[in-house]
mmCIF file of C-alpha atoms in Angstrom:
data_model
loop_
_atom_site.group_PDB
_atom_site.id
_atom_site.type_symbol
_atom_site.label_atom_id
_atom_site.label_comp_id
_atom_site.label_asym_id
_atom_site.label_seq_id
_atom_site.Cartn_x
_atom_site.Cartn_y
_atom_site.Cartn_z
ATOM 1 C CA UNK A 1 115.146 63.502 98.940
ATOM 2 C CA UNK A 2 114.278 59.816 99.428
ATOM 3 C CA UNK A 3 113.703 58.381 102.912
ATOM 4 C CA UNK A 4 115.877 55.376 101.895
ATOM 5 C CA UNK A 5 118.845 57.665 101.781
ATOM 6 C CA UNK A 6 118.314 59.024 105.253
ATOM 7 C CA UNK A 7 119.816 57.492 108.404
ATOM 8 C CA UNK A 8 116.847 57.806 110.742
ATOM 9 C CA UNK A 9 119.160 57.851 113.746
ATOM 10 C CA UNK A 10 120.129 61.317 112.632
ATOM 11 C CA UNK A 11 116.525 62.401 113.221
ATOM 12 C CA UNK A 12 116.687 61.001 116.798
ATOM 13 C CA UNK A 13 119.811 63.101 117.337
ATOM 14 C CA UNK A 14 118.202 66.229 116.051
ATOM 15 C CA UNK A 15 115.067 65.639 118.091
ATOM 16 C CA UNK A 16 117.127 65.205 121.220
ATOM 17 C CA UNK A 17 119.346 68.341 120.549
ATOM 18 C CA UNK A 18 116.286 70.445 119.902
ATOM 19 C CA UNK A 19 114.668 69.120 123.088
ATOM 20 C CA UNK A 20 117.764 69.745 125.288
ATOM 21 C CA UNK A 21 118.996 72.817 123.522
ATOM 22 C CA UNK A 22 122.490 71.670 124.489
ATOM 23 C CA UNK A 23 124.840 69.362 122.715
ATOM 24 C CA UNK A 24 126.476 67.955 125.887
ATOM 25 C CA UNK A 25 123.132 67.149 127.477
ATOM 26 C CA UNK A 26 121.847 65.539 124.318
ATOM 27 C CA UNK A 27 124.941 63.383 124.131
ATOM 28 C CA UNK A 28 124.509 62.288 127.744
ATOM 29 C CA UNK A 29 120.832 61.406 127.033
ATOM 30 C CA UNK A 30 121.788 59.426 123.860
ATOM 31 C CA UNK A 31 124.749 57.701 125.601
ATOM 32 C CA UNK A 32 127.239 58.951 123.078
ATOM 33 C CA UNK A 33 130.032 61.552 123.107
ATOM 34 C CA UNK A 34 129.451 65.286 122.291
ATOM 35 C CA UNK A 35 131.661 64.894 119.130
ATOM 36 C CA UNK A 36 129.369 62.136 117.959
ATOM 37 C CA UNK A 37 126.397 64.463 118.265
ATOM 38 C CA UNK A 38 128.329 67.273 116.493
ATOM 39 C CA UNK A 39 129.198 64.834 113.632
ATOM 40 C CA UNK A 40 125.575 63.739 113.257
ATOM 41 C CA UNK A 41 124.420 67.408 113.110
ATOM 42 C CA UNK A 42 127.042 68.086 110.373
ATOM 43 C CA UNK A 43 125.664 65.194 108.346
ATOM 44 C CA UNK A 44 122.117 66.570 108.710
ATOM 45 C CA UNK A 45 123.245 69.998 107.634
ATOM 46 C CA UNK A 46 124.576 68.532 104.422
ATOM 47 C CA UNK A 47 121.393 66.421 103.915
ATOM 48 C CA UNK A 48 118.928 69.170 104.643
ATOM 49 C CA UNK A 49 120.898 72.139 103.443
ATOM 50 C CA UNK A 50 120.332 74.244 106.545
ATOM 51 C CA UNK A 51 122.565 74.995 109.606
ATOM 52 C CA UNK A 52 119.764 73.691 111.797
ATOM 53 C CA UNK A 53 121.355 75.058 115.031
ATOM 54 C CA UNK A 54 123.821 77.755 115.941
ATOM 55 C CA UNK A 55 125.807 78.077 119.155
ATOM 56 C CA UNK A 56 124.783 80.664 121.802
ATOM 57 C CA UNK A 57 126.882 80.582 124.868
ATOM 58 C CA UNK A 58 126.865 77.009 126.152
ATOM 59 C CA UNK A 59 123.675 76.149 124.414
ATOM 60 C CA UNK A 60 122.279 76.131 120.898
ATOM 61 C CA UNK A 61 119.603 78.134 119.054
ATOM 62 C CA UNK A 62 117.519 76.330 116.346
ATOM 63 C CA UNK A 63 117.066 77.931 112.920
ATOM 64 C CA UNK A 64 113.627 78.572 111.470
ATOM 65 C CA UNK A 65 114.001 75.339 109.440
ATOM 66 C CA UNK A 66 114.815 73.380 112.622
ATOM 67 C CA UNK A 67 111.840 74.937 114.388
ATOM 68 C CA UNK A 68 109.639 73.848 111.527
ATOM 69 C CA UNK A 69 110.951 70.241 111.641
ATOM 70 C CA UNK A 70 110.910 69.795 115.348
ATOM 71 C CA UNK A 71 107.152 68.940 115.942
ATOM 72 C CA UNK A 72 106.983 66.713 112.889
ATOM 73 C CA UNK A 73 110.081 64.773 113.883
ATOM 74 C CA UNK A 74 108.751 64.508 117.455
ATOM 75 C CA UNK A 75 105.431 63.215 116.255
ATOM 76 C CA UNK A 76 107.049 60.602 113.959
ATOM 77 C CA UNK A 77 109.371 59.387 116.739
ATOM 78 C CA UNK A 78 106.495 59.157 119.173
ATOM 79 C CA UNK A 79 104.307 57.132 116.774
ATOM 80 C CA UNK A 80 107.224 54.759 115.991
ATOM 81 C CA UNK A 81 107.832 54.224 119.717
ATOM 82 C CA UNK A 82 104.066 53.538 120.310
ATOM 83 C CA UNK A 83 104.096 50.971 117.465
ATOM 84 C CA UNK A 84 107.160 49.191 118.955
ATOM 85 C CA UNK A 85 105.796 49.219 122.537
ATOM 86 C CA UNK A 86 102.716 47.060 122.030
ATOM 87 C CA UNK A 87 100.061 47.318 124.610
ATOM 88 C CA UNK A 88 99.311 44.192 126.767
ATOM 89 C CA UNK A 89 97.007 41.767 124.901
ATOM 90 C CA UNK A 90 93.311 42.033 125.886
ATOM 91 C CA UNK A 91 91.081 39.274 124.581
ATOM 92 C CA UNK A 92 87.950 41.372 125.212
ATOM 93 C CA UNK A 93 89.015 44.107 122.867
ATOM 94 C CA UNK A 94 90.922 41.914 120.256
ATOM 95 C CA UNK A 95 89.481 42.535 116.702
ATOM 96 C CA UNK A 96 91.723 40.148 114.832
ATOM 97 C CA UNK A 97 90.516 37.551 112.402
ATOM 98 C CA UNK A 98 91.743 34.048 113.261
ATOM 99 C CA UNK A 99 91.709 31.362 110.639
ATOM 100 C CA UNK A 100 91.347 27.680 111.715
ATOM 101 C CA UNK A 101 91.870 24.905 109.224
ATOM 102 C CA UNK A 102 90.065 21.660 110.215
ATOM 103 C CA UNK A 103 88.410 18.780 108.552
ATOM 104 C CA UNK A 104 84.648 18.369 108.453
ATOM 105 C CA UNK A 105 84.724 16.054 111.532
ATOM 106 C CA UNK A 106 85.998 18.875 113.759
ATOM 107 C CA UNK A 107 83.662 21.364 112.117
ATOM 108 C CA UNK A 108 80.732 19.199 113.209
ATOM 109 C CA UNK A 109 81.890 17.965 116.575
ATOM 110 C CA UNK A 110 83.663 20.880 118.323
ATOM 111 C CA UNK A 111 83.775 23.996 116.159
ATOM 112 C CA UNK A 112 80.277 25.017 117.356
ATOM 113 C CA UNK A 113 81.669 25.009 120.955
ATOM 114 C CA UNK A 114 84.665 27.032 119.726
ATOM 115 C CA UNK A 115 82.291 29.642 118.286
ATOM 116 C CA UNK A 116 80.498 29.907 121.609
ATOM 117 C CA UNK A 117 83.801 30.287 123.486
ATOM 118 C CA UNK A 118 84.954 32.977 121.023
ATOM 119 C CA UNK A 119 81.710 34.963 121.579
ATOM 120 C CA UNK A 120 82.319 34.837 125.354
ATOM 121 C CA UNK A 121 86.107 35.424 125.593
ATOM 122 C CA UNK A 122 86.903 37.227 122.327
ATOM 123 C CA UNK A 123 83.644 38.999 121.510
ATOM 124 C CA UNK A 124 85.114 41.385 118.947
ATOM 125 C CA UNK A 125 87.324 38.890 117.120
ATOM 126 C CA UNK A 126 86.344 37.101 113.901
ATOM 127 C CA UNK A 127 86.642 33.323 113.470
ATOM 128 C CA UNK A 128 87.186 31.969 109.980
ATOM 129 C CA UNK A 129 86.981 28.233 109.486
ATOM 130 C CA UNK A 130 88.301 26.527 106.369
ATOM 131 C CA UNK A 131 88.526 22.916 105.212
ATOM 132 C CA UNK A 132 91.589 20.903 104.403
ATOM 133 C CA UNK A 133 91.263 21.627 100.645
ATOM 134 C CA UNK A 134 91.372 25.357 101.409
ATOM 135 C CA UNK A 135 94.392 24.788 103.730
ATOM 136 C CA UNK A 136 96.263 23.284 100.798
ATOM 137 C CA UNK A 137 95.167 25.920 98.284
ATOM 138 C CA UNK A 138 96.068 28.790 100.650
ATOM 139 C CA UNK A 139 99.628 27.542 100.996
ATOM 140 C CA UNK A 140 99.335 25.613 104.227
ATOM 141 C CA UNK A 141 100.619 27.118 107.501
ATOM 142 C CA UNK A 142 103.654 28.708 105.729
ATOM 143 C CA UNK A 143 101.345 31.336 104.323
ATOM 144 C CA UNK A 144 99.767 34.184 106.397
ATOM 145 C CA UNK A 145 96.329 32.953 105.551
ATOM 146 C CA UNK A 146 96.043 30.240 108.229
ATOM 147 C CA UNK A 147 96.766 30.580 111.939
ATOM 148 C CA UNK A 148 96.028 27.056 113.192
ATOM 149 C CA UNK A 149 95.493 23.573 111.728
ATOM 150 C CA UNK A 150 93.981 20.838 113.775
ATOM 151 C CA UNK A 151 94.522 17.437 112.178
ATOM 152 C CA UNK A 152 97.426 14.986 111.363
ATOM 153 C CA UNK A 153 100.555 16.906 112.375
ATOM 154 C CA UNK A 154 103.003 17.906 109.642
ATOM 155 C CA UNK A 155 106.714 17.567 109.981
ATOM 156 C CA UNK A 156 107.540 20.512 107.718
ATOM 157 C CA UNK A 157 110.255 22.886 109.033
ATOM 158 C CA UNK A 158 109.159 25.928 110.966
ATOM 159 C CA UNK A 159 106.021 24.234 112.357
ATOM 160 C CA UNK A 160 105.019 23.606 115.883
ATOM 161 C CA UNK A 161 102.675 20.764 116.900
ATOM 162 C CA UNK A 162 100.910 19.896 120.130
ATOM 163 C CA UNK A 163 99.094 16.624 120.522
ATOM 164 C CA UNK A 164 95.417 16.929 121.347
ATOM 165 C CA UNK A 165 93.868 13.565 121.234
ATOM 166 C CA UNK A 166 93.594 10.247 119.468
ATOM 167 C CA UNK A 167 90.765 9.657 117.109
ATOM 168 C CA UNK A 168 89.591 6.040 116.672
ATOM 169 C CA UNK A 169 87.622 4.656 113.740
ATOM 170 C CA UNK A 170 84.463 2.504 113.479
ATOM 171 C CA UNK A 171 83.033 0.652 110.542
ATOM 172 C CA UNK A 172 79.484 1.759 109.936
ATOM 173 C CA UNK A 173 76.484 0.655 107.806
ATOM 174 C CA UNK A 174 72.883 1.744 107.554
ATOM 175 C CA UNK A 175 70.199 0.369 109.889
ATOM 176 C CA UNK A 176 68.947 -2.971 108.397
ATOM 177 C CA UNK A 177 72.116 -3.763 106.453
ATOM 178 C CA UNK A 178 72.728 -7.572 106.139
ATOM 179 C CA UNK A 179 76.190 -7.154 107.694
ATOM 180 C CA UNK A 180 74.582 -6.289 110.985
ATOM 181 C CA UNK A 181 72.695 -9.639 111.268
ATOM 182 C CA UNK A 182 75.513 -11.394 112.981
ATOM 183 C CA UNK A 183 79.182 -11.005 113.722
ATOM 184 C CA UNK A 184 80.672 -10.890 110.240
ATOM 185 C CA UNK A 185 83.347 -13.162 108.991
ATOM 186 C CA UNK A 186 86.480 -12.093 107.199
ATOM 187 C CA UNK A 187 84.895 -13.263 104.007
ATOM 188 C CA UNK A 188 81.797 -11.217 104.603
ATOM 189 C CA UNK A 189 83.849 -8.148 105.340
ATOM 190 C CA UNK A 190 85.835 -8.636 102.119
ATOM 191 C CA UNK A 191 82.551 -8.607 100.154
ATOM 192 C CA UNK A 192 81.505 -5.256 101.467
ATOM 193 C CA UNK A 193 81.600 -2.185 99.129
ATOM 194 C CA UNK A 194 83.112 0.970 100.579
ATOM 195 C CA UNK A 195 82.973 4.721 100.433
ATOM 196 C CA UNK A 196 86.471 6.168 100.731
ATOM 197 C CA UNK A 197 87.289 9.757 101.888
ATOM 198 C CA UNK A 198 89.886 11.697 99.878
ATOM 199 C CA UNK A 199 89.948 15.232 101.151
ATOM 200 C CA UNK A 200 92.370 16.665 98.620
ATOM 201 C CA UNK A 201 93.006 14.517 95.616
ATOM 202 C CA UNK A 202 96.753 13.997 94.984
ATOM 203 C CA UNK A 203 97.724 15.125 98.502
ATOM 204 C CA UNK A 204 98.485 13.307 101.692
ATOM 205 C CA UNK A 205 95.000 13.820 103.172
ATOM 206 C CA UNK A 206 93.417 10.478 102.295
ATOM 207 C CA UNK A 207 91.263 8.268 104.559
ATOM 208 C CA UNK A 208 93.643 7.587 107.455
ATOM 209 C CA UNK A 209 91.352 4.929 108.736
ATOM 210 C CA UNK A 210 91.995 2.701 105.681
ATOM 211 C CA UNK A 211 94.856 1.203 107.735
ATOM 212 C CA UNK A 212 92.247 -0.703 109.788
ATOM 213 C CA UNK A 213 91.475 -3.028 106.975
ATOM 214 C CA UNK A 214 95.037 -3.107 105.742
ATOM 215 C CA UNK A 215 96.124 -4.325 109.224
ATOM 216 C CA UNK A 216 93.529 -7.141 109.082
ATOM 217 C CA UNK A 217 94.726 -8.168 105.575
ATOM 218 C CA UNK A 218 91.270 -7.568 104.114
ATOM 219 C CA UNK A 219 91.066 -5.729 100.772
ATOM 220 C CA UNK A 220 88.436 -3.068 100.472
ATOM 221 C CA UNK A 221 86.269 -2.704 97.361
ATOM 222 C CA UNK A 222 86.171 1.015 96.868
ATOM 223 C CA UNK A 223 83.129 1.965 94.740
ATOM 224 C CA UNK A 224 82.832 5.662 95.658
ATOM 225 C CA UNK A 225 85.203 8.480 96.801
ATOM 226 C CA UNK A 226 83.998 11.598 98.509
ATOM 227 C CA UNK A 227 85.750 14.625 99.906
ATOM 228 C CA UNK A 228 84.443 14.560 103.498
ATOM 229 C CA UNK A 229 83.462 12.067 106.241
ATOM 230 C CA UNK A 230 80.033 13.728 106.569
ATOM 231 C CA UNK A 231 79.287 13.059 102.956
ATOM 232 C CA UNK A 232 80.342 9.411 103.402
ATOM 233 C CA UNK A 233 78.064 9.119 106.328
ATOM 234 C CA UNK A 234 75.107 10.538 104.335
ATOM 235 C CA UNK A 235 75.803 8.142 101.455
ATOM 236 C CA UNK A 236 76.048 5.089 103.674
ATOM 237 C CA UNK A 237 72.720 6.068 105.417
ATOM 238 C CA UNK A 238 70.926 5.824 102.081
ATOM 239 C CA UNK A 239 72.693 2.874 100.388
ATOM 240 C CA UNK A 240 74.175 -0.573 101.065
ATOM 241 C CA UNK A 241 77.719 0.920 101.068
ATOM 242 C CA UNK A 242 79.827 1.021 104.224
ATOM 243 C CA UNK A 243 82.593 3.284 105.386
ATOM 244 C CA UNK A 244 85.067 3.916 108.188
ATOM 245 C CA UNK A 245 84.026 6.979 110.314
ATOM 246 C CA UNK A 246 85.889 8.701 113.106
ATOM 247 C CA UNK A 247 84.255 7.678 116.387
ATOM 248 C CA UNK A 248 83.548 11.260 117.408
ATOM 249 C CA UNK A 249 81.487 11.882 114.156
ATOM 250 C CA UNK A 250 79.646 8.633 114.556
ATOM 251 C CA UNK A 251 78.711 9.485 118.154
ATOM 252 C CA UNK A 252 77.561 12.915 117.063
ATOM 253 C CA UNK A 253 75.561 12.094 113.897
ATOM 254 C CA UNK A 254 75.210 8.305 113.734
ATOM 255 C CA UNK A 255 71.912 7.994 115.553
ATOM 256 C CA UNK A 256 70.167 10.732 113.595
ATOM 257 C CA UNK A 257 71.362 9.271 110.310
ATOM 258 C CA UNK A 258 70.307 5.713 111.327
ATOM 259 C CA UNK A 259 73.859 4.364 111.204
ATOM 260 C CA UNK A 260 75.020 1.369 113.129
ATOM 261 C CA UNK A 261 78.527 0.225 114.158
ATOM 262 C CA UNK A 262 79.529 -3.124 112.599
ATOM 263 C CA UNK A 263 80.901 -5.541 115.170
ATOM 264 C CA UNK A 264 83.762 -6.562 112.990
ATOM 265 C CA UNK A 265 86.876 -8.539 113.907
ATOM 266 C CA UNK A 266 89.118 -5.664 112.953
ATOM 267 C CA UNK A 267 92.247 -4.506 114.766
ATOM 268 C CA UNK A 268 91.911 -1.302 116.859
ATOM 269 C CA UNK A 269 93.263 1.717 114.895
ATOM 270 C CA UNK A 270 93.510 5.345 115.824
ATOM 271 C CA UNK A 271 95.274 8.490 114.546
ATOM 272 C CA UNK A 272 96.964 11.087 116.545
ATOM 273 C CA UNK A 273 95.545 14.572 115.946
ATOM 274 C CA UNK A 274 97.509 17.755 116.939
ATOM 275 C CA UNK A 275 97.171 21.424 116.768
ATOM 276 C CA UNK A 276 99.790 22.880 114.441
ATOM 277 C CA UNK A 277 100.992 26.405 113.845
ATOM 278 C CA UNK A 278 103.839 28.222 112.250
ATOM 279 C CA UNK A 279 106.910 29.790 113.859
ATOM 280 C CA UNK A 280 105.746 33.244 112.620
ATOM 281 C CA UNK A 281 102.879 33.292 115.062
ATOM 282 C CA UNK A 282 104.511 31.374 117.913
ATOM 283 C CA UNK A 283 105.218 34.310 120.137
ATOM 284 C CA UNK A 284 102.341 36.548 119.079
ATOM 285 C CA UNK A 285 100.043 37.142 122.197
ATOM 286 C CA UNK A 286 96.821 37.074 120.176
ATOM 287 C CA UNK A 287 97.636 33.956 118.318
ATOM 288 C CA UNK A 288 98.746 32.257 121.571
ATOM 289 C CA UNK A 289 95.414 33.157 123.228
ATOM 290 C CA UNK A 290 93.529 31.744 120.290
ATOM 291 C CA UNK A 291 95.508 28.529 120.357
ATOM 292 C CA UNK A 292 94.845 28.228 124.158
ATOM 293 C CA UNK A 293 91.121 28.589 123.392
ATOM 294 C CA UNK A 294 91.252 25.937 120.722
ATOM 295 C CA UNK A 295 93.200 23.568 122.933
ATOM 296 C CA UNK A 296 90.734 23.997 125.803
ATOM 297 C CA UNK A 297 87.582 23.569 123.643
ATOM 298 C CA UNK A 298 88.912 20.454 121.859
ATOM 299 C CA UNK A 299 89.879 18.989 125.193
ATOM 300 C CA UNK A 300 86.374 19.537 126.610
ATOM 301 C CA UNK A 301 84.823 18.070 123.462
ATOM 302 C CA UNK A 302 86.740 14.763 123.370
ATOM 303 C CA UNK A 303 86.476 11.831 125.800
#
């Protein structure tokens, strides 16, 4: 006998009949008619090949086979009910693994604070942080691999997005670079050689701050492409190349790397960053608690 051929409602009927030892009381408890209970028992007799119960006065008497089945059916129904009636979410006892996808800027500037908050509020949970390249390779938020993405919001169907903050950009060069001697002209800016950030080649995760030069009508001479802003910052710190960095990363690492902001006549440009998640986790209490934690930490880490 295959479980796929069994109407599991019949097991609920048998469980109730055996508990009540009376067809009428079982029907009342199940909110059906006595004839419906009798029909279900008839189907079970054909399925199992046993009478299951016999009448005795106004009640019923189970057969040996029914007595053998009773505790097993009761246990199975009890476990199913427990599974469906989830206990209230408790962050202190949560053992889930939460996967956050974020670019290297967030990994440097606020993920360490998130780790501390997780240790305090979800001490048994596991935090997994992946980059944007991993986000793409894992199938984005439509897969079950990633819970939250913080970055440029996607407009794909089935996704939710909540704005977090606006990240502005700054043109940076190493300490002692000639471009820092005076306020540079448009011509001097056009002669600079740049490091560009391309997080996932061939995908829509290129340097969003390139629009700053585009708005100014100044062409950029790209001589090097790297996958992260932190790599771009390290390269610029050791060469005469320049790059556009998110302001938050420049404030966090610029001084230690010896980087300086270029006072360039460029239009202000910022990108809206949001927290994104898929509909599949929207109502999940644990996922919702994790998103609340991310939202709070990012808010505390940005001006």
